[in-house]
Every structure is written in C-alpha cells, then in structure tokens.
Amino acid sequence: MGLLSLGTPLPWDQAKLLAREVRKHGIEQFLHIWRNMKDRQKDRLLWGDEIEYMLISLDHKNRRARLSQRGHELLSQLQIEENEKLDHASRTGEKPELEALWRPEFGRYMIEGTPGQPYNSTVAELTNVEANMKKRRDIVTRLMKDNETILAVGSYPELGSGDFLEPPHKANGEFSRSLFLPDEVINPHPRFRTLAGNIRERRGSKVTINMPIFHDANTPRPFIDPTIPYERNLFPGDKEAREGAALPDHIYMDAMGFGMGCCCLQITLQAPNVNQARRLYDQLATVGAVMMSLSASSPIFRGYLADVDCRWNVISAAVDDRTPEERGLRPLSKDRFAIPKSRYGTIDTFLGSDDGHFKPEYNDLPLVYDKEIYQHLVSNDIDDLMAKHISHLFIRDPLVIFEELLDQDDSVSADHFENIQSTNWQNVRFKPPPPNSPIGWRVEFRPLEVQVTEFENAAFSVFTVLLARALLAFGDINMYIPVTKMDINMQRAHSRDAVLSERFYFRRNVLGDGKVSEMATDDDSDEVVEMSANEIINGSLDFVGLVPIVQMYLDSIEVEDSVRAKIDAYIDFVRGRADGSIVTAAAWMRSFVRNHPAYKFDSVVSSEINYDLVVALDEIGQGKRDAPELTGIGVSGL
Ligand code: ADP
Ligand code: MG
Ligand code: MG
Ligand code: MG
Ligand code: MG
C-alpha cells in the first residue's frame, strides 16, 4: 500500500464532502513538485523490489494450514528493530545497517518486505538481490513460532473458505459485510478497514467479484456454489448474492480482502530524469501482460480451482468503488463521470517522452478526465499528456481522509496528491519525487505475481531491471501499441495457462531504424501483431524478442564473467517459463491439486488438499524440496 497516515479516518458520508478540497490541494501539491523537480537530471538508476508474504499457521496434528493473524504482531516486532536501528544511526551519525524494511499490507496476515535501501545502479548489484530476499525470509523466520511459516503466492487457496483463519472468526464484520471474510482479516490500522468500508459505501453495494470456475470432470454444470450462505440476513447487502451478484459457473467473492489480500511482486525503478521516467512508464506498460502470464501464481480462490491463473481481475473488482452512475448503469445525475474501468487496472493513457516514438493514436481510449483540473494544469505549463494523466487520476475521490491531516502546506506536503495517486492502482505507476527529498522520478512495474522462491522473485526482478536498462540505453527501442490492445492483453494474460496458449498484441518492429543492432530493419511501421509469450520473450524469425534485447544490452556493457553467469541463470529461467520447459506456480499448484488422492475432480480444494499444498509450497520456498519443473533449477543447467 502507499502512504499510511495516522489519525482518525472519516466515514464515507463525511469524507465525500471533502473530496473536492483534497483534489484541489492534491493538484497544487503536484504543481509544486513539478516546478521544483522537473529539471532534475542524472539521478542514479536506483531500484528496489517489494515482496508480499502471508503468515501461515500450520496445524500438523490435524493437517490444517491457516492464515495467521499474527502477521500484524510480527510486523510490529520487525518495525521496532527497524526503528531502533534508524534511531541509533541518527544518534551516532553512522549509516543505518538495514537489510530489509517491513511494511503493512491490507491483510492482517500479510507482511511486505523490501531491501533496507534501494539497490545501486551497477550490474554486479543484481547478484545481491536473491541473497537480500533470502535474508528477508531469515529475518522473519527468526520471529516466527515453530508452527508458523511465510508463503508467497498470489492468492491464498482457502481465503474465505472453511476455517481458514487463525484464530477463527465469524464473517459478520461491519466494514466488509462479507458473507465469507471476517473483518479480522483486515490489518487493524484504521486506514484499511476504512478503505474497505468506504469503497462499499461509495459504490452503494458490496463489491462483486466473479472468477470463472475451472470445470473439471465432476464439476456440476451449471455450477451453483453450495457454500454461499444465500439466505443470510445480517446486513442489507446479504441479499445481493441471491439476487444475481453471485454468477453461476463462477467463484463469487464479495469483499475488498479477496483482492487486496493477494500478494504480488513490485519493482520500482528510478530514472535519470522525468523524460526517461516517462519513457519507462510507457514502454514497460506494454510488456506487463506477457510478464504477468509468466509469473502466474493464483489458480485457486475461496477453495475452488479457477479457470484463471492470476489475481489481477480479482483485485480490480475488489476495489471497484464506482457508483451505479459511474458504472453506466444509470444516467448521470449526481456523479460527475461515467467511468469505464475500476480504479485498479491497466493504464488508460501513455505519458509520451522526448524519445520521439509516441503518436497520439496510441492513446486510443476515449479518456475520462477532469477538464477543470486539466485546464488548470495546462495553464501552469504542464504539457498535454502529463496534464491528461494527472487529471485522469483525479476523476477519483479520495477514499480515506484523516481529519487531522486535512490542513497541509502544499509546498512541502504531498499527502493529498498521494491520497489519489496511491489509490489509482495500475499496471505501471508514475511516481513523482516526494517534496524536498533526494529521491528522483520513478516508475513502478506492478503486474507481476509473487513467486514461491527467492530465485524466481530475483529472476523476475533482475529481468525487469535489465529490460528497463536496455530501454534507457537504446532509445530506439519502441514497443508502443494502442492502449486498448494493452487492455485486451491483460485480460488474455489472465486465462488458465495463458503463457502457453494465449497470443498477445505486440509491436512487430521494436528496434527502430537500425542504431540498436544489425537485426533492426529501417521499417518504422506501426504494425501490431499477435504473438505467443514464447515469441515475445524469446524471439522468432520475425521478431527480435525481449530476452535477445536484454542480452544485446549486456553484451554492450562490461560484465564480469561470474556476474554474467548468475544473470544468465535468471534469463534462462524467464526463457524457460516462456517456452514452457518450466511451469508457472499456477500450473504447478493446479496439477498438485488434480493429482492429490483426496481430489474428487469437482474443482473443490478441500482443507486437507490445501494443507498438503501449502506444506509442499513451503518446502519449495525454504529450499527443502526440489521443484525443477517450477524453478528450472536442475533442468536448464541452472
Ligand atoms: P510503495 O508501496 O508505495 O510502492 P515502498 O516504499 O513500499 O513503496 O517500495 C518502494 C520500493 O522502491 C522499495 O523496493 C525501495 O527499495 C525502492 N526505492 C526506494 N527509494 C528508491 C529510489 N530512489 N529509486 C528507486 N527505488 C527506490
Ligand atoms: Mg504492497
Ligand atoms: Mg510498498
Ligand atoms: Mg505498495
Ligand atoms: Mg509498491
């Protein structure tokens, strides 16, 4: 999650009255940042990853695995250590020796870990990433009880099904009002339950999430979920399930926690200047879908095998706060805009940069933006594309407002800007520098699903960083496709085994006019073709491929042999995921379930299967069990 302010969050009926005020100051804060920071140059290519973990409590005697609410307690302990070290450093003037930083997430059972400081810009530093990730696991493990462990997969298979929570709680909470998820799964910091409550209030109903069920041999057709308490009458929204919100042949979910309770891997990259950040934002956006398909780790929701492998659409629906008018179900009367997409989704507009590749027709989505804010930005010398981006983010209301923090000095605070910015959850995020800080313009790459092992998480992180470095080094590379095609790609990337069976829209000629390599043609056509993940990643007769681009970059700089060998192992892993020689965690988990002796081929992942699956994943994560088919280690010479 983004910023975490302290204080009293306002309930929706009060918060909504202040939305205009927050937006107004948010824009002034952005303008201050822009004026002060737009000319920053030569920032270092610092970067960092974020890994989200779930704390699991294992009951070996009864063969049960449960999400543990102690995640929050563990996080407090981790942060005490962090603060003590920072205190010590500020008292002594020494550099703080922090190996990791720990941050809260939506789920009370979740913990987010990042490196203690961003990684530096050297290629050699890329060989330290996996070790840092391992260190994070060690640091948490020290504080865990014997029966506890941390797991990194996209969605927890049993979330919202059976007695999945330790300690157990009934689903009867006022904030989510879910039929399945107790409010006790939510991080106790007031920000998080207010987010859940205010999204529901603003929307005017509970969120509605339906993921297609995986129809196995014995799954009834149509599948009408017998575990939904259709007849509950605790909250007015209880009737939604029986009145059509719960679709047949789908896994129905009704709370923010089903989405924001998923885990992911994010990578934040600092660019030398604002223009290069804009370039990275646009170019990385176009590769998000194919990268997500390689990283898929979410095949099970609420105890059922799904016909999808990724979490993305679940989160998108889980935070969809649009009112019926905004969703286009009723004509606009009270609301300002009809808005086609949730505030969690793919970007709607490219930023353009000074690389000369952007064309207006790539922004082919009729953009919804706040015209008044747009005019104000443009009259303050913000260019059209940046003004569109910001005024598009600002069509949303702030969801959580802290009474104590309303009054800000817009020249030194970014709180109101960040309030809107950090609740626009998109496949890439353009992160302006915080006011008065040494931090530069950054881009966050957000579509990746988290991986079971540090090796895999490091491989995706390193590959993403190298691709970004190649994009900065070779300004000719142009991967623009129309944004509407990016939307389609993201939906395709979601489907079961997308990495093997889907085709994605991609620009055929990405190398431009020949300055990058002899492989380039001087063809500058805008042709967009459909290719498999394998073709996009590894290349084909007609297409260079992202792995060869990364290798061209590595060949163009000096890299020590040992460093290159380690990096090549990561690249081989990415290559293997794309060509199918190693499988995604989603495919691995699905196959584990379907081969479990207790599985009845009815899509049901029982508590017994869930336990065995979690134990197996945990053993893989800890390096106690080999899974070459998943990680490639031992298969492709890694
Ligand atoms: P958020 O949750 O808002 O995305 P976090 O602070 O949790 O932000 O994570 C941001 C990531 O950015 C971390 O991996 C951190 O190491 C990294 N980071 C911190 N400073 C910089 C910087 N100047 N440039 C690039 N990355 C940075
Ligand atoms: Mg996070
Ligand atoms: Mg974070
Ligand atoms: Mg975050
Ligand atoms: Mg992040």
XYZ file of C-alpha atoms and ligand atoms in Angstrom:
669
model
C 0.000 0.000 0.000
C 1.047 3.569 -0.383
C 1.126 6.101 2.367
C -0.115 5.221 5.806
C -1.203 8.290 7.690
C -2.048 8.302 11.374
C -5.208 9.690 12.876
C -8.941 9.297 12.586
C -10.193 8.303 9.165
C -13.540 9.808 8.231
C -16.509 7.614 7.362
C -17.737 7.961 3.805
C -20.631 10.362 4.428
C -18.125 12.873 5.837
C -15.187 12.056 3.581
C -17.165 12.588 0.406
C -17.884 16.187 1.347
C -14.148 16.882 1.406
C -13.248 15.190 -1.875
C -13.094 18.421 -3.855
C -10.883 20.036 -1.260
C -8.443 17.126 -1.233
C -8.296 17.084 -5.037
C -7.684 20.813 -5.185
C -4.776 20.644 -2.766
C -3.512 17.432 -4.330
C -3.143 19.251 -7.631
C -1.363 22.204 -6.010
C 0.998 19.734 -4.375
C 1.709 18.111 -7.730
C 2.387 21.519 -9.265
C 4.872 22.316 -6.512
C 6.662 19.028 -7.089
C 6.668 19.585 -10.830
C 8.101 23.073 -10.605
C 10.807 22.046 -8.168
C 11.722 18.709 -9.661
C 11.070 18.784 -13.408
C 14.632 19.753 -14.240
C 16.337 17.160 -12.053
C 18.965 15.335 -14.088
C 21.312 12.408 -13.766
C 19.598 10.639 -10.935
C 21.126 7.226 -10.366
C 19.332 4.109 -11.598
C 18.424 3.017 -8.090
C 15.727 0.438 -7.816
C 14.018 -1.871 -5.356
C 11.567 -4.725 -5.147
C 8.617 -5.311 -2.845
C 7.640 -8.853 -1.910
C 4.405 -9.580 -0.093
C 4.167 -12.665 2.108
C 1.361 -14.367 4.001
C 1.949 -15.666 7.514
C 0.672 -19.232 7.795
C -0.024 -21.248 10.899
C 0.388 -24.994 10.375
C -1.551 -27.485 12.485
C 0.330 -30.664 11.633
C -1.665 -32.867 14.011
C -4.969 -32.105 12.316
C -3.359 -31.457 8.948
C -4.640 -27.901 8.604
C -2.991 -24.733 7.287
C -4.483 -21.373 8.237
C -3.736 -17.716 7.596
C -2.366 -16.299 10.822
C -3.483 -13.003 12.257
C -0.131 -12.794 13.993
C 1.212 -11.261 10.807
C 0.433 -7.871 12.270
C 2.245 -8.657 15.531
C 5.267 -9.912 13.658
C 5.316 -6.765 11.580
C 5.329 -4.607 14.729
C 8.344 -6.533 16.003
C 10.112 -6.130 12.670
C 9.434 -2.418 12.669
C 10.663 -1.987 16.255
C 14.037 -3.365 15.157
C 13.968 -1.111 12.122
C 13.216 1.978 14.203
C 15.874 1.122 16.791
C 18.499 0.851 14.086
C 17.376 4.105 12.492
C 17.415 5.840 15.893
C 20.869 4.541 16.605
C 22.079 5.720 13.231
C 20.659 9.196 13.668
C 22.226 9.486 17.124
C 25.657 8.307 16.064
C 25.692 9.691 12.553
C 26.509 6.187 11.287
C 24.914 4.791 8.175
C 21.982 2.595 9.230
C 22.656 -1.100 8.624
C 19.241 -2.198 7.484
C 18.953 -5.301 5.409
C 15.228 -5.016 4.965
C 12.294 -2.712 5.541
C 8.899 -4.035 6.577
C 5.583 -2.503 5.659
C 1.946 -3.273 6.443
C -0.447 -4.533 3.828
C -4.204 -4.855 3.665
C -4.340 -8.338 5.170
C -3.631 -8.728 8.858
C -1.793 -11.909 7.886
C 0.332 -10.062 5.298
C 3.824 -8.616 5.524
C 5.602 -6.628 2.848
C 9.386 -6.692 2.703
C 11.746 -4.515 0.677
C 15.536 -4.180 0.689
C 16.829 -1.960 3.502
C 17.828 0.636 0.942
C 17.383 0.676 -2.807
C 19.848 -1.396 -4.819
C 22.517 0.585 -6.607
C 22.752 1.010 -10.337
C 25.559 -1.446 -11.122
C 25.012 -4.712 -12.932
C 27.074 -6.518 -10.283
C 24.498 -5.420 -7.699
C 21.960 -7.626 -9.474
C 23.734 -10.639 -7.999
C 22.875 -9.426 -4.468
C 19.132 -9.395 -4.955
C 18.400 -13.045 -4.301
C 20.588 -13.021 -1.194
C 18.726 -9.997 0.115
C 15.407 -11.717 -0.482
C 16.683 -14.815 1.356
C 17.843 -12.608 4.186
C 14.310 -11.222 4.442
C 12.946 -14.732 4.825
C 15.541 -15.410 7.545
C 14.718 -12.217 9.408
C 11.013 -13.064 9.568
C 11.675 -16.709 10.328
C 13.614 -15.781 13.467
C 10.486 -14.201 14.911
C 8.057 -16.937 13.959
C 6.741 -19.709 16.152
C 7.718 -23.268 15.270
C 4.430 -23.964 13.544
C 4.479 -20.760 11.519
C 5.859 -20.074 8.084
C 5.656 -17.447 5.360
C 4.271 -18.215 1.950
C 4.498 -16.186 -1.231
C 1.815 -16.988 -3.800
C -0.704 -14.683 -5.460
C -3.891 -15.869 -3.794
C -4.212 -17.973 -0.672
C -6.233 -21.012 -1.799
C -8.606 -21.178 1.157
C -9.098 -17.448 1.793
C -12.767 -17.106 2.724
C -13.475 -20.830 2.824
C -13.836 -23.152 5.828
C -11.829 -22.334 8.956
C -9.040 -20.627 7.081
C -8.138 -18.121 9.790
C -6.110 -18.491 12.997
C -7.640 -17.629 15.412
C -11.036 -18.283 13.824
C -13.697 -15.594 13.439
C -17.191 -15.495 12.043
C -17.801 -13.457 8.916
C -20.041 -10.775 10.394
C -17.956 -7.595 10.258
C -19.447 -4.156 9.781
C -16.753 -2.920 7.389
C -16.692 -5.645 4.730
C -20.129 -7.122 5.499
C -18.863 -10.134 3.619
C -20.591 -13.493 3.597
C -17.156 -15.117 3.780
C -14.446 -12.836 5.163
C -14.459 -11.617 8.767
C -13.193 -8.057 9.276
C -10.473 -9.657 11.416
C -8.564 -10.483 8.213
C -8.059 -6.740 7.752
C -4.945 -5.027 9.086
C -6.030 -3.314 12.348
C -4.655 0.080 11.304
C -7.838 2.141 10.809
C -6.852 3.105 7.272
C -7.510 -0.377 5.943
C -10.973 -1.086 7.302
C -11.997 2.431 6.340
C -10.841 1.725 2.797
C -12.981 -1.403 2.702
C -15.996 0.310 4.264
C -15.764 3.474 2.179
C -15.378 1.583 -1.095
C -18.533 -0.352 -0.253
C -20.405 2.791 0.804
C -19.319 4.807 -2.185
C -20.253 2.031 -4.578
C -23.639 1.642 -2.942
C -23.285 -2.130 -2.601
C -20.682 -4.729 -1.746
C -18.015 -5.262 -4.353
C -18.848 -8.088 -6.726
C -16.119 -10.468 -7.808
C -16.804 -13.464 -10.035
C -13.973 -15.612 -11.337
C -14.848 -18.416 -13.741
C -14.706 -21.847 -12.136
C -12.426 -24.487 -13.628
C -14.837 -27.151 -14.840
C -13.289 -30.486 -14.001
C -14.729 -33.917 -14.864
C -17.126 -33.956 -11.908
C -17.895 -30.263 -11.515
C -21.658 -29.744 -11.858
C -22.900 -27.795 -14.879
C -24.104 -25.250 -14.183
C -22.033 -24.857 -11.058
C -24.175 -23.218 -8.350
C -21.946 -22.744 -5.328
C -23.457 -24.650 -2.382
C -21.166 -22.898 0.125
C -22.670 -19.414 -0.347
C -24.968 -18.531 2.599
C -27.646 -17.179 0.242
C -30.240 -16.852 2.976
C -28.215 -14.838 5.480
C -29.978 -11.659 6.622
C -27.445 -9.882 8.762
C -26.776 -6.878 6.517
C -28.934 -5.359 3.759
C -26.253 -6.363 1.215
C -26.699 -10.028 2.071
C -29.445 -10.246 -0.499
C -27.071 -9.307 -3.336
C -25.780 -12.881 -3.625
C -29.234 -14.378 -4.074
C -30.382 -11.530 -6.318
C -27.847 -12.188 -9.025
C -24.460 -10.882 -7.845
C -23.209 -14.465 -7.497
C -22.989 -15.784 -11.053
C -23.421 -19.461 -11.895
C -20.231 -21.187 -13.055
C -18.189 -18.650 -11.107
C -16.438 -18.348 -7.782
C -18.258 -15.455 -6.122
C -16.432 -13.140 -3.719
C -17.791 -10.033 -2.037
C -15.074 -8.143 -0.171
C -12.011 -5.981 -0.713
C -9.917 -8.537 1.183
C -10.268 -11.094 -1.576
C -8.278 -8.775 -3.837
C -6.036 -6.713 -1.589
C -5.446 -9.885 0.407
C -3.490 -11.230 -2.583
C 0.293 -10.945 -2.742
C 2.436 -9.539 -5.517
C 5.940 -8.623 -6.577
C 6.529 -4.980 -7.477
C 9.609 -3.263 -8.841
C 10.308 0.453 -8.549
C 12.912 1.980 -10.859
C 14.402 5.433 -10.634
C 15.104 7.125 -13.953
C 17.805 9.716 -14.637
C 15.190 12.396 -15.289
C 11.488 12.945 -15.782
C 11.591 12.261 -19.514
C 13.295 8.920 -19.090
C 10.771 8.053 -16.392
C 8.000 8.813 -18.876
C 9.706 6.589 -21.418
C 9.990 3.721 -18.941
C 6.366 4.144 -17.904
C 5.074 3.824 -21.456
C 7.398 1.070 -22.620
C 7.098 -1.120 -19.529
C 3.317 -0.813 -19.609
C 3.235 -2.696 -22.884
C 5.151 -5.724 -21.535
C 3.131 -6.042 -18.321
C 0.629 -8.581 -19.592
C 3.095 -11.053 -21.012
C 5.248 -10.787 -17.903
C 2.202 -11.412 -15.722
C 1.402 -14.575 -17.664
C 4.911 -15.884 -16.975
C 4.551 -15.166 -13.282
C 1.023 -16.546 -12.739
C 0.581 -17.905 -9.207
C -3.160 -17.572 -8.419
C -5.160 -20.582 -9.676
C -7.383 -21.105 -6.615
C -9.894 -18.760 -4.994
C -12.098 -19.413 -1.966
C -11.371 -23.119 -2.034
C -12.100 -23.699 -5.735
C -9.898 -24.201 -8.750
C -10.484 -21.248 -11.056
C -10.265 -21.091 -14.810
C -7.761 -18.262 -14.425
C -4.178 -18.217 -13.194
C -3.817 -14.625 -11.991
C -5.125 -12.329 -9.279
C -5.392 -9.129 -11.341
C -9.124 -9.078 -12.113
C -9.951 -10.124 -8.570
C -8.252 -7.061 -7.146
C -9.706 -4.890 -9.851
C -13.242 -5.895 -8.865
C -12.376 -5.954 -5.153
C -11.700 -2.194 -5.054
C -14.207 -1.094 -7.671
C -15.765 1.840 -5.853
C -17.653 3.219 -8.867
C -21.251 4.182 -8.217
C -24.016 2.759 -10.441
C -23.976 6.057 -12.380
C -20.226 5.860 -12.868
C -20.566 2.261 -13.996
C -23.036 3.414 -16.639
C -25.968 1.528 -15.114
C -27.933 4.740 -14.570
C -27.845 8.092 -16.347
C -25.544 10.636 -14.717
C -27.336 12.875 -12.263
C -25.339 13.084 -9.014
C -21.976 11.860 -10.251
C -19.504 13.641 -12.480
C -18.396 10.959 -14.918
C -19.241 7.628 -16.442
C -16.016 5.672 -15.865
C -15.309 2.529 -17.891
C -12.792 0.936 -15.502
C -12.132 0.252 -11.844
C -9.503 2.346 -10.124
C -7.370 -0.822 -10.207
C -6.472 -1.724 -13.785
C -4.315 -1.080 -16.818
C -3.312 2.492 -17.591
C -5.653 4.475 -19.826
C -3.170 6.885 -21.306
C 0.503 6.959 -22.239
C 2.686 9.778 -20.972
C 4.902 10.229 -24.016
C 8.505 11.386 -23.681
C 11.226 13.059 -25.684
C 12.193 9.795 -27.431
C 10.111 10.709 -30.468
C 8.174 7.436 -30.592
C 4.824 8.421 -29.161
C 1.924 9.031 -31.540
C -1.457 10.379 -30.432
C -3.235 7.372 -31.952
C -1.686 5.088 -29.323
C -3.921 6.788 -26.758
C -6.971 5.344 -28.472
C -9.206 5.095 -25.440
C -11.752 7.902 -25.047
C -10.125 9.312 -21.931
C -12.243 10.369 -18.984
C -10.531 13.265 -17.250
C -11.381 16.226 -15.085
C -11.473 19.098 -17.578
C -11.219 21.796 -14.942
C -8.108 20.210 -13.442
C -6.694 19.651 -16.921
C -7.130 23.353 -17.776
C -5.551 24.379 -14.511
C -2.546 22.125 -15.127
C -2.095 23.261 -18.709
C -2.285 26.901 -17.689
C 0.518 26.103 -15.271
C 2.775 24.864 -18.059
C 2.108 21.161 -17.707
C 2.152 19.530 -21.147
C -0.964 17.969 -22.607
C -0.075 14.305 -21.979
C 1.042 14.811 -18.396
C -1.986 17.003 -17.709
C -4.240 14.281 -19.138
C -2.592 11.636 -16.973
C -2.973 13.611 -13.760
C -6.478 14.883 -14.498
C -7.454 11.299 -15.297
C -6.151 10.029 -11.948
C -8.084 12.852 -10.315
C -11.506 11.741 -11.580
C -11.453 9.527 -8.475
C -12.469 10.528 -4.991
C -10.064 10.208 -2.080
C -11.244 7.102 -0.199
C -9.626 7.635 3.175
C -9.294 11.102 4.654
C -7.698 11.657 8.035
C -9.304 14.579 9.795
C -6.050 15.607 11.473
C -4.198 15.742 8.158
C -6.570 17.872 6.117
C -4.650 21.052 6.612
C -1.345 20.746 4.741
C 1.243 23.159 3.453
C 1.060 22.362 -0.239
C 4.624 23.461 -0.835
C 6.089 20.795 1.453
C 3.482 18.033 1.603
C 2.346 15.519 -0.989
C -0.260 13.857 1.233
C -3.312 14.922 -0.741
C -1.658 14.165 -4.066
C -0.606 10.747 -2.786
C -4.089 10.097 -1.446
C -5.456 9.999 -5.000
C -2.275 8.715 -6.657
C -1.801 5.737 -4.340
C -5.393 4.568 -4.752
C -5.084 4.516 -8.542
C -3.655 1.010 -8.704
C -2.384 0.463 -12.235
C -0.067 -1.847 -14.153
C 2.588 0.847 -14.041
C 2.730 3.825 -11.697
C 4.469 7.092 -12.395
C 5.962 8.134 -9.050
C 6.974 11.800 -8.794
C 9.710 12.668 -6.290
C 8.489 13.334 -2.765
C 8.835 17.066 -1.995
C 12.224 18.104 -0.622
C 13.742 14.650 -0.871
C 16.787 13.236 -2.628
C 14.536 10.745 -4.422
C 14.014 11.199 -8.144
C 11.349 10.344 -10.754
C 10.441 6.682 -10.526
C 8.287 4.138 -12.300
C 6.771 1.146 -10.579
C 6.164 -2.083 -12.501
C 3.152 -3.705 -10.852
C 1.640 -6.611 -12.786
C 3.912 -9.431 -11.558
C 2.556 -12.189 -9.365
C 4.768 -13.107 -6.447
C 6.834 -16.300 -6.714
C 7.341 -19.163 -4.277
C 11.145 -18.985 -4.162
C 13.675 -16.198 -3.885
C 15.339 -17.467 -7.042
C 12.190 -16.856 -9.068
C 11.438 -13.488 -7.458
C 15.019 -12.403 -8.078
C 14.863 -13.643 -11.669
C 11.772 -11.581 -12.489
C 13.161 -8.544 -10.699
C 16.546 -8.741 -12.410
C 14.992 -9.341 -15.815
C 12.686 -6.351 -15.409
C 15.561 -4.130 -14.336
C 17.706 -5.246 -17.284
C 14.872 -4.642 -19.701
C 14.473 -1.156 -18.251
C 18.224 -0.549 -18.550
C 18.081 -1.685 -22.177
C 15.201 0.710 -22.792
C 17.234 3.568 -21.339
C 20.410 2.606 -23.181
C 18.751 2.026 -26.545
C 16.453 4.953 -27.098
C 15.468 3.497 -30.456
C 13.522 0.658 -28.920
C 9.850 1.332 -29.386
C 7.237 -1.039 -28.001
C 4.204 1.229 -28.288
C 0.892 -0.407 -29.069
C -2.513 1.227 -28.683
C -3.661 1.265 -25.039
C -6.842 -0.608 -25.937
C -4.654 -3.521 -27.079
C -2.886 -3.452 -23.721
C -6.259 -3.901 -22.040
C -7.006 -6.919 -24.181
C -3.562 -8.361 -23.444
C -4.108 -8.068 -19.719
C -7.377 -9.970 -19.949
C -5.768 -12.670 -22.066
C -2.814 -12.944 -19.687
C -5.271 -13.880 -17.003
C -6.614 -17.054 -18.507
C -5.523 -20.528 -17.488
C -2.116 -21.405 -18.985
C -2.066 -18.086 -20.859
C 1.696 -18.326 -21.064
C 1.380 -21.341 -23.342
C -1.935 -20.890 -25.089
C -2.630 -17.165 -25.479
C -1.476 -14.704 -28.049
C -0.713 -11.128 -27.127
C -0.742 -7.965 -29.183
C 2.775 -6.694 -29.616
C 4.570 -4.286 -31.867
C 6.310 -6.257 -34.619
C 9.120 -3.826 -35.210
C 10.522 -2.665 -31.881
C 14.106 -1.990 -32.906
C 13.558 1.131 -34.935
C 15.933 2.346 -37.572
C 18.988 0.206 -37.102
C 21.013 2.025 -34.478
C 20.377 -0.694 -31.925
C 21.624 -3.707 -33.781
C 22.073 -5.267 -37.159
C 18.840 -7.133 -36.515
C 16.890 -3.935 -36.953
C 15.184 -3.044 -40.165
C 14.624 0.518 -41.256
C 10.970 -0.195 -41.197
C 9.125 2.157 -38.892
C 5.699 0.687 -39.438
C 3.260 0.662 -36.578
C 2.185 -2.869 -37.294
C 0.824 -4.694 -34.260
C 0.690 -8.477 -34.464
C -0.446 -11.254 -32.147
C 2.334 -13.404 -30.760
C 2.722 -16.090 -28.136
C 4.553 -15.354 -24.905
C 7.371 -17.508 -26.226
C 7.729 -15.410 -29.384
C 7.595 -12.136 -27.458
C 10.104 -13.222 -24.827
C 12.465 -15.416 -26.833
C 12.004 -14.023 -30.313
C 11.197 -15.646 -33.637
C 12.203 -15.267 -37.259
C 10.023 -12.168 -37.434
C 10.556 -10.697 -34.024
C 13.666 -9.908 -32.013
C 12.357 -10.927 -28.564
C 12.822 -9.369 -25.138
C 15.487 -11.837 -23.994
C 17.710 -11.028 -27.004
C 17.197 -7.309 -26.299
C 18.375 -7.833 -22.726
C 21.330 -9.861 -23.991
C 22.263 -7.156 -26.509
C 22.300 -4.730 -23.628
C 24.511 -6.999 -21.517
C 26.840 -7.518 -24.465
C 27.139 -3.760 -24.875
C 28.493 -3.183 -21.365
C 31.290 -4.741 -19.389
C 30.102 -7.517 -17.118
C 32.328 -9.816 -15.084
C 32.021 -13.488 -16.002
C 30.683 -14.578 -12.616
C 28.094 -11.819 -12.671
C 27.070 -12.664 -16.190
C 26.748 -16.360 -15.283
C 24.344 -15.564 -12.471
C 22.342 -13.183 -14.629
C 22.226 -15.757 -17.408
C 20.638 -18.214 -14.983
C 17.852 -15.708 -14.337
C 17.427 -15.094 -18.040
C 17.301 -18.838 -18.685
C 14.538 -19.081 -16.121
C 12.475 -16.387 -17.861
C 13.159 -18.035 -21.191
C 12.062 -21.395 -19.777
C 8.803 -20.017 -18.422
C 8.028 -18.565 -21.835
C 8.888 -21.669 -23.860
C 7.050 -23.936 -21.432
C 10.053 -26.002 -20.358
C 9.309 -24.883 -16.806
C 5.822 -24.240 -15.491
C 4.222 -21.344 -13.641
C 3.329 -21.710 -9.964
C -0.306 -21.565 -11.058
C 0.157 -24.586 -13.320
C 2.177 -26.335 -10.630
C -0.497 -25.773 -7.956
C -3.323 -26.811 -10.265
C -1.514 -30.010 -11.139
C -0.732 -30.697 -7.454
C -4.422 -30.420 -6.602
C -5.553 -32.565 -9.512
C -3.054 -35.267 -8.607
C -3.923 -35.272 -4.904
C -5.506 -38.565 -3.786
C -8.311 -36.708 -1.993
C -9.270 -34.582 -5.020
C -12.630 -35.569 -6.463
C -12.277 -33.759 -9.803
C -15.058 -31.419 -8.713
C -12.953 -28.191 -8.546
C -13.036 -28.299 -4.727
C -9.754 -27.701 -2.942
C -10.514 -29.165 0.477
C -8.749 -28.215 3.710
C -6.801 -31.452 3.506
C -5.571 -30.694 -0.015
C -4.907 -27.095 0.971
C -2.711 -28.295 3.850
C -0.644 -30.591 1.669
C -0.327 -27.911 -0.995
C 0.791 -25.253 1.483
C 3.297 -27.648 3.063
C 4.696 -28.533 -0.362
C 4.969 -24.879 -1.412
C 6.576 -24.046 1.907
C 9.178 -26.762 1.463
C 9.948 -25.456 -2.019
C 10.140 -21.894 -0.700
C 12.573 -22.956 2.010
C 14.695 -24.944 -0.399
C 13.869 -28.232 1.336
C 12.141 -29.739 -1.654
C 13.330 -29.595 -5.248
C 10.873 -28.484 -7.882
C 12.936 -28.219 -11.062
C 9.740 -28.216 -13.115
C 8.805 -24.907 -11.406
C 12.097 -23.103 -10.916
C 14.141 -24.634 -13.700
C 16.926 -25.294 -11.215
C 18.448 -28.604 -12.226
C 16.591 -28.659 -15.535
C 18.084 -25.971 -17.686
C 21.554 -26.189 -16.213
C 20.829 -23.507 -13.616
P 5.092 1.652 -2.494
O 4.456 0.645 -1.592
O 4.451 2.973 -2.452
O 5.248 1.153 -3.891
P 7.534 1.134 -0.998
O 8.247 2.174 -0.230
O 6.879 0.034 -0.260
O 6.549 1.948 -1.957
O 8.534 0.415 -2.005
C 9.241 1.133 -2.898
C 10.424 0.394 -3.472
O 11.213 1.400 -4.050
C 11.320 -0.347 -2.490
O 11.774 -1.519 -3.077
C 12.501 0.601 -2.298
O 13.719 -0.068 -2.038
C 12.571 1.249 -3.644
N 13.189 2.576 -3.611
C 13.388 3.396 -2.573
N 13.996 4.540 -2.967
C 14.185 4.421 -4.302
C 14.750 5.257 -5.290
N 15.252 6.463 -5.001
N 14.745 4.806 -6.539
C 14.237 3.618 -6.873
N 13.703 2.781 -5.971
C 13.667 3.179 -4.708
Mg 2.365 -3.904 -1.239
Mg 5.139 -0.901 -0.569
Mg 2.579 -0.602 -2.065
Mg 4.578 -0.745 -4.454
